[in-house]
Structure formats: structure tokens, C-alpha cells
mmCIF file of C-alpha atoms in Angstrom:
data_model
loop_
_atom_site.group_PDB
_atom_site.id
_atom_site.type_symbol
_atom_site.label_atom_id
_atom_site.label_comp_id
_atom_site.label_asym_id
_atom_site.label_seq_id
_atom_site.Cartn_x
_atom_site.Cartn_y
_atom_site.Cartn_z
ATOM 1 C CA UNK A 36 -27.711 -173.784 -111.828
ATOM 2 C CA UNK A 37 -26.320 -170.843 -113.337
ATOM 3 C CA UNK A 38 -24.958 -167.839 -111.369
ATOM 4 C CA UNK A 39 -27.367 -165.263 -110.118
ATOM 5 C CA UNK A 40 -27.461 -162.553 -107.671
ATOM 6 C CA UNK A 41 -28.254 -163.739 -104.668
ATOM 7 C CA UNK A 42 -31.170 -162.132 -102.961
ATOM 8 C CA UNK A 43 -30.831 -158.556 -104.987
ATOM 9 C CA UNK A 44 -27.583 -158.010 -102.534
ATOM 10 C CA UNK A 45 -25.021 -156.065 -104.763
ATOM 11 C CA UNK A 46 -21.459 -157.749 -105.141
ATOM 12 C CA UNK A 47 -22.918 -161.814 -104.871
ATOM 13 C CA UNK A 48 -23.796 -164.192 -107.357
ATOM 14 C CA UNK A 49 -24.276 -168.047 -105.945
ATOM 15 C CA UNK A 50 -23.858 -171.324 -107.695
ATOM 16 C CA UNK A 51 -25.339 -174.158 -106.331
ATOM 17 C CA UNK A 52 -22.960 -176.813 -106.786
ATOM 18 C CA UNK A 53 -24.798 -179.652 -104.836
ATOM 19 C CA UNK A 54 -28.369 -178.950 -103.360
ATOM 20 C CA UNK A 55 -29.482 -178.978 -100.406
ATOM 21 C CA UNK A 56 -32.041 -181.229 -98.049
ATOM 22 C CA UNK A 57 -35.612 -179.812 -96.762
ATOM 23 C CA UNK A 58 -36.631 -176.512 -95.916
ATOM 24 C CA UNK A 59 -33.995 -173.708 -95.335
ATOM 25 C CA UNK A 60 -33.086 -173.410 -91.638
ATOM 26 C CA UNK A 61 -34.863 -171.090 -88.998
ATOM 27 C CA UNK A 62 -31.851 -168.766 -88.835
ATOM 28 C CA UNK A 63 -32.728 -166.724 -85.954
ATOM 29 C CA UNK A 64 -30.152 -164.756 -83.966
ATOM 30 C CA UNK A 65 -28.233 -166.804 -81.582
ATOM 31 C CA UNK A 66 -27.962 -169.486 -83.787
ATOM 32 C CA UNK A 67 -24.845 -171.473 -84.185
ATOM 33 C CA UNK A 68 -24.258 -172.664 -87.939
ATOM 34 C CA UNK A 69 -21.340 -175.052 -88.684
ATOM 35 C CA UNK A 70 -19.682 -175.213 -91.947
ATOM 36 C CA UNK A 71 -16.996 -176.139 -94.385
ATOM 37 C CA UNK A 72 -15.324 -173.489 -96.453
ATOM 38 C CA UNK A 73 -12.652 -172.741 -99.339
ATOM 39 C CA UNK A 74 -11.674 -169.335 -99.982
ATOM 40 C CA UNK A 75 -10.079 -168.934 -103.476
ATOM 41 C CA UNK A 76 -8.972 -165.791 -105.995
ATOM 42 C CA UNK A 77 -10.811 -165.459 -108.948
ATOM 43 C CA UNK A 78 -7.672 -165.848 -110.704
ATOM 44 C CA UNK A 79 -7.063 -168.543 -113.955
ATOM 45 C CA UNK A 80 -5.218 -171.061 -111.478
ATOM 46 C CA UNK A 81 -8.076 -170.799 -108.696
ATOM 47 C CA UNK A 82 -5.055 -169.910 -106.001
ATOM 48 C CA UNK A 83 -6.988 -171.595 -102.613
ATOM 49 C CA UNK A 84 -6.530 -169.260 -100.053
ATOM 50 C CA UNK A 85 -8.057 -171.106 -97.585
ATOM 51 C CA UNK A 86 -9.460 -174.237 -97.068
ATOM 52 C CA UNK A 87 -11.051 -175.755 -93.546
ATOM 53 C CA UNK A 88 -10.896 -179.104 -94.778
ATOM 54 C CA UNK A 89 -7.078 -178.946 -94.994
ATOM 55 C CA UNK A 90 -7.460 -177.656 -90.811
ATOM 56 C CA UNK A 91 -9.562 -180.459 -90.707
ATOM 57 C CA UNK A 92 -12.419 -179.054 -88.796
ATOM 58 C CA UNK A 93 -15.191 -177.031 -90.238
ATOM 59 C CA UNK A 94 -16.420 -173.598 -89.055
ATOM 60 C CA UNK A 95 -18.452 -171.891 -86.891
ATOM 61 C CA UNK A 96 -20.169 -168.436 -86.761
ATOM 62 C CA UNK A 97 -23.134 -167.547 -84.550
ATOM 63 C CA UNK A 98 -25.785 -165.497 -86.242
ATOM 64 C CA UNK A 99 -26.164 -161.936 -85.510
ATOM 65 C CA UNK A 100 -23.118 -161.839 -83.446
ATOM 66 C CA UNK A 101 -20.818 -159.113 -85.541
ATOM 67 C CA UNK A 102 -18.753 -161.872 -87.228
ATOM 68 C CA UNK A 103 -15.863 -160.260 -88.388
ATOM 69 C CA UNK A 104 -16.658 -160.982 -92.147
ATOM 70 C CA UNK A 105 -20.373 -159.978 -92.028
ATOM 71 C CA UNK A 106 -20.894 -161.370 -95.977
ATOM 72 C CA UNK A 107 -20.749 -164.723 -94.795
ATOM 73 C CA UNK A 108 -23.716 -164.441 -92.968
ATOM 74 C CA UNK A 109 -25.827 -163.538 -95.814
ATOM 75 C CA UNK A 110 -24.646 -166.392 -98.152
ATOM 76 C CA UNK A 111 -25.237 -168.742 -95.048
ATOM 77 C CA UNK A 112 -28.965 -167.980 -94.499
ATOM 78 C CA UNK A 113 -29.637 -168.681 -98.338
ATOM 79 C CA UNK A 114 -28.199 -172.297 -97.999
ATOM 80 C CA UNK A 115 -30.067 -175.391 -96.916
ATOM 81 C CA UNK A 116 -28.136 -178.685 -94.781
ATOM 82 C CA UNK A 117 -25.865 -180.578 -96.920
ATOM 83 C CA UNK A 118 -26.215 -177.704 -99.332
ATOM 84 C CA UNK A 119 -22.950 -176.885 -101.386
ATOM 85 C CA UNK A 120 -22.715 -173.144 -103.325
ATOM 86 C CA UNK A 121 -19.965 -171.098 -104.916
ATOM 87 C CA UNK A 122 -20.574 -167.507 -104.113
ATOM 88 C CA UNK A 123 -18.198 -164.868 -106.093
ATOM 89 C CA UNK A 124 -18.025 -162.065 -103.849
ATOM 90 C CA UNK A 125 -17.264 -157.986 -105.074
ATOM 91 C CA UNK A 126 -14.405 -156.406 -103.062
ATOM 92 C CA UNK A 127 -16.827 -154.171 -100.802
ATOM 93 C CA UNK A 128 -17.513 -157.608 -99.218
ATOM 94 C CA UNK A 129 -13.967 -158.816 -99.209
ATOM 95 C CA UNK A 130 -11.512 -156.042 -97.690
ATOM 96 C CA UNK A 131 -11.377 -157.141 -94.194
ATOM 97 C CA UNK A 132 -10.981 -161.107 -95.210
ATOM 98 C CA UNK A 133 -7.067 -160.923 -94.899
ATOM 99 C CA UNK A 134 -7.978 -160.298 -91.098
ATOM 100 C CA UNK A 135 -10.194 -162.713 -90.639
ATOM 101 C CA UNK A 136 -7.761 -165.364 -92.403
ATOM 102 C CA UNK A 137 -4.692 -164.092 -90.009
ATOM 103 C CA UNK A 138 -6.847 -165.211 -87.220
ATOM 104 C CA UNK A 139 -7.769 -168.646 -88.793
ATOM 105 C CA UNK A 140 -4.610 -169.881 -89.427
ATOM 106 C CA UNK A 141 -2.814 -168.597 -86.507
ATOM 107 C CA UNK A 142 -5.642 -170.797 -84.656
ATOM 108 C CA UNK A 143 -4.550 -173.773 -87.076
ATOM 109 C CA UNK A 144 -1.157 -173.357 -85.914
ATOM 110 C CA UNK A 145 -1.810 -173.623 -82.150
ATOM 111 C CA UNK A 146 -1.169 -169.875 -81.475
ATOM 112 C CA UNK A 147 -4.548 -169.210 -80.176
ATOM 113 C CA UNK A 148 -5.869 -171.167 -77.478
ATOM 114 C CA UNK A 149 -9.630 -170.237 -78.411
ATOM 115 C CA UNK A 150 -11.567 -173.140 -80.787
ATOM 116 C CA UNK A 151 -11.311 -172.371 -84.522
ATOM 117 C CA UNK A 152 -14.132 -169.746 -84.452
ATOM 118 C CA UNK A 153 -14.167 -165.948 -84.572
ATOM 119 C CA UNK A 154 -15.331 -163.550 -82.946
ATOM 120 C CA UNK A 155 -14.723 -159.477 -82.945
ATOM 121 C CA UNK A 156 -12.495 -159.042 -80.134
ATOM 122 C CA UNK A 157 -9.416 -157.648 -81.696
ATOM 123 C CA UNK A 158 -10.340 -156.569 -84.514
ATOM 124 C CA UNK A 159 -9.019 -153.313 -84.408
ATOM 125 C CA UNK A 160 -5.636 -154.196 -82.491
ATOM 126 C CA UNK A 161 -4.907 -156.325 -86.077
ATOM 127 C CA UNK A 162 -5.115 -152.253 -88.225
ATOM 128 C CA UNK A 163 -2.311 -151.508 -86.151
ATOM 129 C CA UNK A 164 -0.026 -153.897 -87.623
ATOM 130 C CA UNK A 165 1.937 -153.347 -90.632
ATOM 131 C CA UNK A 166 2.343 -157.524 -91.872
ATOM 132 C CA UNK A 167 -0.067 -159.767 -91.222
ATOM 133 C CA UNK A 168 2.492 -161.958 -91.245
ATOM 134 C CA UNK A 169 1.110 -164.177 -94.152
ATOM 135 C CA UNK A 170 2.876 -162.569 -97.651
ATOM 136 C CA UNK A 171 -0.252 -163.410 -99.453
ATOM 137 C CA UNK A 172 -2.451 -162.062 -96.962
ATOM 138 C CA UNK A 173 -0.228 -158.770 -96.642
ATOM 139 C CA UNK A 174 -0.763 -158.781 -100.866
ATOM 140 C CA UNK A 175 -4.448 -159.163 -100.156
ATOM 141 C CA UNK A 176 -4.757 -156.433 -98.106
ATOM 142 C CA UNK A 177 -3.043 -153.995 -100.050
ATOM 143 C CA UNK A 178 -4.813 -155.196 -103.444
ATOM 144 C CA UNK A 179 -8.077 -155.834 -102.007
ATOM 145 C CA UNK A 180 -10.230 -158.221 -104.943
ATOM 146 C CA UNK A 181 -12.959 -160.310 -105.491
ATOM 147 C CA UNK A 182 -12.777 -163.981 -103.580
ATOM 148 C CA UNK A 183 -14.777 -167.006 -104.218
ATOM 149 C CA UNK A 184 -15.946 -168.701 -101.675
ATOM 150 C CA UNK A 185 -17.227 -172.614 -101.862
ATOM 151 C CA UNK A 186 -19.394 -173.226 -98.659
ATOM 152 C CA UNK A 187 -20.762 -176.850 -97.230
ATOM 153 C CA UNK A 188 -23.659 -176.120 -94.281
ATOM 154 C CA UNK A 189 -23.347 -178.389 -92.356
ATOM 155 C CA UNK A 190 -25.397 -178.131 -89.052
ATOM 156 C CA UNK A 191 -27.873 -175.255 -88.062
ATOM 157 C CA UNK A 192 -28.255 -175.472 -84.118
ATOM 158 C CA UNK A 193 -30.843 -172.881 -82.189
ATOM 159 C CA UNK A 194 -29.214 -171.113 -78.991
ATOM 160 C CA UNK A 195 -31.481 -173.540 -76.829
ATOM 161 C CA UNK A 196 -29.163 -176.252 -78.880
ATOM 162 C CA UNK A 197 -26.061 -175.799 -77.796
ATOM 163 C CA UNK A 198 -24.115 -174.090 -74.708
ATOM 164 C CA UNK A 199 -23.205 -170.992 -75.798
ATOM 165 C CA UNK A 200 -19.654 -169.243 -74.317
ATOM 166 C CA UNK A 201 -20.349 -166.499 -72.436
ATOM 167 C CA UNK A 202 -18.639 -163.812 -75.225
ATOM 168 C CA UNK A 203 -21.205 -165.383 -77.333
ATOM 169 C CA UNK A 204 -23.842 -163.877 -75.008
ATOM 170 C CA UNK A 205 -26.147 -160.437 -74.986
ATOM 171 C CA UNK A 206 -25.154 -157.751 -72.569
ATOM 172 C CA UNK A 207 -28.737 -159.033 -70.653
ATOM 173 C CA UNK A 208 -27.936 -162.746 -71.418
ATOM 174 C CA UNK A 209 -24.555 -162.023 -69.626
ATOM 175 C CA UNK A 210 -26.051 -159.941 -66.563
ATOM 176 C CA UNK A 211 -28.388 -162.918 -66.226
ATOM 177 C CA UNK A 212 -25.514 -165.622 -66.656
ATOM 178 C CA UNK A 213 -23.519 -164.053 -63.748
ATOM 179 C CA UNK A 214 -25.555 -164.904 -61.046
ATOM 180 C CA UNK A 215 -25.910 -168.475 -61.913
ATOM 181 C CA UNK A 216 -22.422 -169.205 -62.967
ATOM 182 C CA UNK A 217 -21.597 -167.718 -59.596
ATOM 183 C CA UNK A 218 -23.719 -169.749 -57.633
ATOM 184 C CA UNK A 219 -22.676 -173.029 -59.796
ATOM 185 C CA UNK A 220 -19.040 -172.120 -58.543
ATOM 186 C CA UNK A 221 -20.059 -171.991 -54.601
ATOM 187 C CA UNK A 222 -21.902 -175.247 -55.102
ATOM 188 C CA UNK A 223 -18.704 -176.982 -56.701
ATOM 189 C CA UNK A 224 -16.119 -175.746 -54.397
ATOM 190 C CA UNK A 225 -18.191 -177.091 -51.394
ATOM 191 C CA UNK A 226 -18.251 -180.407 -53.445
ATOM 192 C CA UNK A 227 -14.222 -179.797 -53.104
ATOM 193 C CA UNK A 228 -14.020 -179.435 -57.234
ATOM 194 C CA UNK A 229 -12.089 -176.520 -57.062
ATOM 195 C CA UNK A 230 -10.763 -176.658 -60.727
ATOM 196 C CA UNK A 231 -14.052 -177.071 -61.984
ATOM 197 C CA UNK A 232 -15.253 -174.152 -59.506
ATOM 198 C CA UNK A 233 -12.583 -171.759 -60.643
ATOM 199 C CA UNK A 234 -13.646 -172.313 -64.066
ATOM 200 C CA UNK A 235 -17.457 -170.698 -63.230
ATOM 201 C CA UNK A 236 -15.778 -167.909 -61.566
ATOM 202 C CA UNK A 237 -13.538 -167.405 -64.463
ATOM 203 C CA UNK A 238 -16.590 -167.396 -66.691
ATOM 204 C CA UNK A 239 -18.570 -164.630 -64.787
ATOM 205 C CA UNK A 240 -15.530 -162.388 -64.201
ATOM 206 C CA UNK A 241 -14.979 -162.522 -68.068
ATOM 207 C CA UNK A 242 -18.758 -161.734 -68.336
ATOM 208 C CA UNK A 243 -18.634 -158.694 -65.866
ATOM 209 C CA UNK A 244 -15.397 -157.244 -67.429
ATOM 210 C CA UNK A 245 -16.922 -157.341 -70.952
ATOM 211 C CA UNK A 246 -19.531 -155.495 -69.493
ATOM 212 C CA UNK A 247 -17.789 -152.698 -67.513
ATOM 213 C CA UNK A 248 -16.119 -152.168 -71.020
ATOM 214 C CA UNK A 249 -19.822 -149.795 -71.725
ATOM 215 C CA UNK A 250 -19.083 -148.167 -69.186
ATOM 216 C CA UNK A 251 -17.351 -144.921 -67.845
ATOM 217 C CA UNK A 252 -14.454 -146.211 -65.402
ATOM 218 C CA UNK A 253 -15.069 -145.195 -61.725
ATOM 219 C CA UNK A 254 -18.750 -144.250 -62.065
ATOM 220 C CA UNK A 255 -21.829 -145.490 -60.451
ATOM 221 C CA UNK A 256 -22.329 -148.630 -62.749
ATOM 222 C CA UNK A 257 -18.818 -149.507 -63.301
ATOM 223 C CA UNK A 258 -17.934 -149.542 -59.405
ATOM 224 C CA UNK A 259 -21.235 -152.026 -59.135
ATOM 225 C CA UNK A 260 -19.559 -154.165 -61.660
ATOM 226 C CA UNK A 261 -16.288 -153.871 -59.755
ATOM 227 C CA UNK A 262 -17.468 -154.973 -56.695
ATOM 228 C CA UNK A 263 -19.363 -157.922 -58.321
ATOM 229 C CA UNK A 264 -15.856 -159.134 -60.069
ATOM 230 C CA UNK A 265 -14.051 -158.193 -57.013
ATOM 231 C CA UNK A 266 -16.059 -160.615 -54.780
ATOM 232 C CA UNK A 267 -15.729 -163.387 -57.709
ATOM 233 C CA UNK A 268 -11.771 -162.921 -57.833
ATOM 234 C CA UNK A 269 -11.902 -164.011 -54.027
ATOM 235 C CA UNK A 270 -13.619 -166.851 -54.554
ATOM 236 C CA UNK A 271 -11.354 -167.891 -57.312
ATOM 237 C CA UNK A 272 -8.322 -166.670 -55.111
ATOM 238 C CA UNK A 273 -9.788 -169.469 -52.425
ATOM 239 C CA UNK A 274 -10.168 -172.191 -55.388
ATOM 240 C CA UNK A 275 -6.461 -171.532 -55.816
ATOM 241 C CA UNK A 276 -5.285 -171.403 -52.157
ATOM 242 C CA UNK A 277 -6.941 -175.072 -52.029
ATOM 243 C CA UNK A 278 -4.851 -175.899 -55.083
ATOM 244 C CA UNK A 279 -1.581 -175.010 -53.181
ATOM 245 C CA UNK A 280 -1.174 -172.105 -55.662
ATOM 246 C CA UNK A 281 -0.104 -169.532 -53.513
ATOM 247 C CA UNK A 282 1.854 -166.867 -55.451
ATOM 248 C CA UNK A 283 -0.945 -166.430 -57.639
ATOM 249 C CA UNK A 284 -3.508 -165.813 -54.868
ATOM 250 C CA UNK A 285 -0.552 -163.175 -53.582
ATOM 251 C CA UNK A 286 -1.120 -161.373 -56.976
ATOM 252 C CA UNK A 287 -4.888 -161.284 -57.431
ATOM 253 C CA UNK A 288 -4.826 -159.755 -53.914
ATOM 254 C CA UNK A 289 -2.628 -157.709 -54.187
ATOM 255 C CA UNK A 290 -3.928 -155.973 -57.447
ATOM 256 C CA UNK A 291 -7.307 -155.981 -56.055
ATOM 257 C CA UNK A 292 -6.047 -153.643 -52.759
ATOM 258 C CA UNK A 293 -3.948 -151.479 -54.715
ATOM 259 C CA UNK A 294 -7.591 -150.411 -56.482
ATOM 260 C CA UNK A 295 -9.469 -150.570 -53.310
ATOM 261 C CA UNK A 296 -7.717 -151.237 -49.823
ATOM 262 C CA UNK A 297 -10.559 -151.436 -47.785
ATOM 263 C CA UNK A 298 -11.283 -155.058 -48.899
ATOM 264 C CA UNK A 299 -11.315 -157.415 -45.703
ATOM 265 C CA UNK A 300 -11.183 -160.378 -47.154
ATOM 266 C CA UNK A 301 -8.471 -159.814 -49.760
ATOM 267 C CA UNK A 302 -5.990 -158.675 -46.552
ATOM 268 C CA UNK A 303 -7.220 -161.940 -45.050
ATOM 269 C CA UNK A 304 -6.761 -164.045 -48.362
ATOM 270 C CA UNK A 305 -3.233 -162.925 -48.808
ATOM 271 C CA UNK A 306 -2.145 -163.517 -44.774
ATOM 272 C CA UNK A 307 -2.792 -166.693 -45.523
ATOM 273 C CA UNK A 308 -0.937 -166.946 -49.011
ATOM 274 C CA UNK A 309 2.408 -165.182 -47.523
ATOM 275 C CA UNK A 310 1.936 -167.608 -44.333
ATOM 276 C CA UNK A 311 2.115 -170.660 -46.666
ATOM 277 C CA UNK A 312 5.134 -168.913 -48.665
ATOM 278 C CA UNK A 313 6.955 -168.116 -45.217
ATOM 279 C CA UNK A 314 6.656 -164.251 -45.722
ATOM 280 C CA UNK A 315 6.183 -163.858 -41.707
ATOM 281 C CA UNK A 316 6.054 -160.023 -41.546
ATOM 282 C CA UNK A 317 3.894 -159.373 -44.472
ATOM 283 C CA UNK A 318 1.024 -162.270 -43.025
ATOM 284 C CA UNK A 319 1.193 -160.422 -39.800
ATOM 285 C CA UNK A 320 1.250 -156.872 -41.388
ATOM 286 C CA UNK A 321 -1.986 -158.210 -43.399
ATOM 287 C CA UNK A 322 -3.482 -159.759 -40.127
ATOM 288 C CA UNK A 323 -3.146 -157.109 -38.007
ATOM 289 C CA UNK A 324 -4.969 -155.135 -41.386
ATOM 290 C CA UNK A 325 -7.861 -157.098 -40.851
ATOM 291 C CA UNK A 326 -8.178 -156.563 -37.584
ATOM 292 C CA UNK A 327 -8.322 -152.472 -37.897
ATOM 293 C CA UNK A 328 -10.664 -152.855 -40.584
ATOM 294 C CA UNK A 329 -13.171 -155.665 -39.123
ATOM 295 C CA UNK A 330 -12.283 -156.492 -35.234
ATOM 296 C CA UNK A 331 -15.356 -158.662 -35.205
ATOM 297 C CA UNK A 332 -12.658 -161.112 -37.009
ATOM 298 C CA UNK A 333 -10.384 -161.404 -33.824
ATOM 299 C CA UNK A 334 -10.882 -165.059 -33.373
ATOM 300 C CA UNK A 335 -10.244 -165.942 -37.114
ATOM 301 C CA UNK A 336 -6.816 -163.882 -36.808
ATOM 302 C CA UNK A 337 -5.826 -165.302 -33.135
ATOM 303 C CA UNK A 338 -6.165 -168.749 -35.305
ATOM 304 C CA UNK A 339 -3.999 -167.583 -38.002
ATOM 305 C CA UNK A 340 -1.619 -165.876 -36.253
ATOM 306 C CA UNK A 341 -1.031 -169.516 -34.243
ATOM 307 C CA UNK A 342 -1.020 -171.375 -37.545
ATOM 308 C CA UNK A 343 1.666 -168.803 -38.725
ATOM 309 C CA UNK A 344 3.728 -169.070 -35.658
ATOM 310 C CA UNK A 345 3.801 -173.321 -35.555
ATOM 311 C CA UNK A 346 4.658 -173.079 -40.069
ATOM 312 C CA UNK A 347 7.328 -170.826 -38.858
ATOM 313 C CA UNK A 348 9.076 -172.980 -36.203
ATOM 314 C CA UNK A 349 8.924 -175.954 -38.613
ATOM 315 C CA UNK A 350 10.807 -173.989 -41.229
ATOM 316 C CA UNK A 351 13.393 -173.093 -38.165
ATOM 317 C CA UNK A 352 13.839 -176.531 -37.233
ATOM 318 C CA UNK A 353 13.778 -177.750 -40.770
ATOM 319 C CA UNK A 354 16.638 -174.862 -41.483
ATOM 320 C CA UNK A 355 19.003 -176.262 -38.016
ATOM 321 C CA UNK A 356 18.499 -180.088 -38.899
ATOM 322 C CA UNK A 357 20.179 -178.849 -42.544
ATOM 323 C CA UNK A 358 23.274 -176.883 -40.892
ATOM 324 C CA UNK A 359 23.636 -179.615 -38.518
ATOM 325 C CA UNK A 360 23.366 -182.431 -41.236
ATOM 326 C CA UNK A 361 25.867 -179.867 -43.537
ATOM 327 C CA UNK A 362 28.126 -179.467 -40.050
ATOM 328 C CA UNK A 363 28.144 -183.376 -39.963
#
């Protein structure tokens, strides 16, 4: 088929190398589409800048979701499954492609933990840079020029299709997924699947903290936000006080009372952290806390306090059965 422009958008002209099978896909936002792609100059040799293949797993972008190279979208929703097209692409599409190629291949090379998609987060941070690291890419981004890009679809998959991450989500998709993710969490830690429970909690903190990002720090909506994430970093704090990781739990705690000190459970938390680490005076400095702030906790604190004192004595006799043993 020979190269037109591809629905009257200036700066694209599509081959179709291979077509397609049935109708073209119901792209509606939210969808996940999963594809091949090699990125090449326009130059005699074809210099490949890219090539997913070569990563060895193909691509994914969710529709309408600011992908960091918005052209892409476009020459997706003209492509059918199985469909392969060449689409040159002017430089007004192209200038921000060295970014989005940083992020690939650092992803390739294991230096992101994320899957090999992209999403916006970032974006700006990578201006700030003077070398992308990559000489080509630092070439490309001075020079910006035309790219070709050779795309496979592969799979079109409505948001009802797949389970979608939660920075994938709407700011109302994410209010709504809090709740639920929370409540998923309390239901696995009384199972006693506290990995799996910290993991939900994890997932609605990083929900409620994209969220307070709209808005103004320390005002009506962002403290109700606060307190939300607040409540959900104690119940990850108690996922990790079952998994014996104590120092951790000491500084979630402790960064959450440094913001606001009048939380009764995060004093109570970390008594019970520094009594498992064998930091006596600061479990009783944090006991004695709860107390002032919520005396209706007396009996939970008389039960600490005796824990405390029998951990203690163990680590005293533990401490003169080594000088004897040294002595001997």
C-alpha cells in the first residue's frame, strides 16, 4: 500500500506492511494495547534505534493515559490485531522520544523495577539532566529528526480485561479503589498473609499520595487524605511488626509523629518495635505517651510494660551467662 497521511494528522504517513484481522478495535480510554515496536532514523543505513523484540517483550500503553510519546497513540488506533505498519513520523511528533527511549532501556537493563511500560511520572525530573546517558540518544535530543516507526498490535484488552495498577487509575477510580484495597488488606492480615496484606496497603497509600499531589499541603482536603494514609501506614507498620521487621516499623512511626504527635496508635506501634529491639527507655517513654493521650488504654500498656520487663531480664541473663561462659 503506498504511503499516505494517516487520518489528515500533519507529520504521519503509514505503510501497511502486513494487514490486519477483522474490524479495528474499540479503543476506548482505559484500554490496554500491547505491541511490538522498532524505532529507526530515516537515514540510508536504517540505524534501529530501538527494537522490543531484541528486549524480548513487546509493549504496553494504556489509552488516554498521557503516554509520554502521545503520537503513538494515534498510529495505534488506526491499526487492526496482527496488523503490521511503518509510520514516518515529522519531528513535532518526535522531540521527546530520546526520553521515552532513556526510560525503555534503562528498564531493559534491570534499573527500573517497574514492568517495561511507561507512564508520565518523571517526566520532567529527565529535562533536568544534561546526558541521557545513551550518546545516540543525547545526539537525538540535540538534533531532534524524523523517526520511523514499524509497529505489530498485538492485543487490544478493555479496562474490564485486565487489572489495571492503581497509577493507571482516574483520580475517582483511585478514591473508589482505596476503600476496597483497604478492606482486602484487613481481611488478609486476619487470614495471617501479612505480605500479601502489606501489599493492599501499599497500593492505597500510593493511591492517596498521588492524590494529595492536587492538592494544597496542610489544607482541608489534603489533611483528609493524610489521615486516610496515616491510618493505612499503621496497618502496614503491624504487617511488618508480624514479619519481625522492627526497625522499619520504628521509622514509619516515627516520621508519622514528627508530622502529627497526637497519633495513639503510632506511640503504641513503636513501644512495641523499641521493646523487641531492647530500647527499654524509649518503649516506656512511648508507653507512658499513650497513656497521657488515651488512659482508656491502661490495661493494654500494664500488658506491655510486663512483656517489656520479662524481654528485658532475658537479655540480662542472656548478657551474665556470656561473661560467665567468657570468665570460664
Amino acid at each position: 500500500m503506498d504511503a499516505a497521511l494517516l487520518l489528515n494528522v500533519e507529520g504521519i504517513k503509514k505503510t501497511i506492511l502486513h494487514g490486519g484481522t477483522g474490524e479495528l478495535p474499540n479503543f476506548i480510554t482505559g484500554s490496554r494495547v500491547t505491541f511490538h515496536f522498532r524505532t529507526t532514523k530515516c537515514d540510508q543505513e536504517r540505524t534501529v534505534i530501538d527494537d522490543s523484540r531484541q528486549v524480548g517483550r513487546p509493549m504496553h500503553i494504556i489509552i488516554g493515559n498521557m503516554f509520554k510519546l502521545e503520537v503513538w497513540e494515534i498510529l495505534l488506533t488506526s491499526m487492526r490485531i496482527n496488523e503490521v505498519a511503518e509510520f514516518w513520523c515529522d519531528t513535532i511528533h518526535t522531540g521527546v522520544y530520546p526520553i521515552l527511549s532513556r526510560s525503555l532501556r534503562q528498564m531493559a537493563e534491570g534499573k527500573d523495577p517497574t514492568e517495561w511500560h511507561v507512564h508520565t511520572c518523571g517526566l520532567a525530573n529527565m529535562f533536568a539532566y544534561h546526558t541521557l546517558g545513551y550518546e545516540d540518544l543525547d545526539e537525538l535530543q540535540k538534533e531532534p529528526q524524523p523517526l520511523t516507526f514499524v509497529i505489530e498490535l498485538l492485543q487490544v484488552e478493555a479496562p474490564s480485561e485486565y487489572q489495571r495498577e492503581t497509577w493507571n487509575l482516574s483520580n475517582s477510580e483511585k478514591m473508589q479503589a482505596v476503600p476496597i484495597l483497604h478492606g482486602e488488606g484487613n481481611r488478609l492480615f486476619k487470614l495471617g498473609r501479612y505480605e500479601e496484606a502489606s501489599t493492599k496497603y501499599q497500593e492505597a497509600i500510593i493511591c492517596l499520595r498521588n492524590l494529595q499531589t492536587k492538592d494544597k499541603p496542610w489544607e482541608a482536603q489534603w489533611l483528609k487524605l493524610e489521615k486516610m494514609i496515616n491510618t493505612l501506614i499503621l496497618n502496614y507498620c503491624q504487617c511488618l511488626q508480624k514479619k519481625e521487621e522492627y526497625y522499619e516499623v520504628l521509622e514509619h512511626t516515627s516520621d508519622i509523629l514528627r508530622r502529627h504527635p497526637g497519633i495513639v496508635k503510632a506511640y503504641y506501634l513503636r513501644a512495641r518495635a523499641h521493646a523487641e529491639v531492647w530500647n527499654e527507655a524509649e518503649a516506656k517513654a512511648d508507653l507512658q505517651k499513650v497513656l497521657e493521650l488515651e488512659p482508656s488504654m491502661q490495661k493494654a500498656v500494664r500488658r506491655e510494660l510486663r512483656l517489656l520487663e520479662g524481654r528485658m531480664e532475658e537479655k540480662r541473663e542472656e548478657e551474665r551467662l556470656r561473661c560467665r561462659n567468657m570468665l570460664g
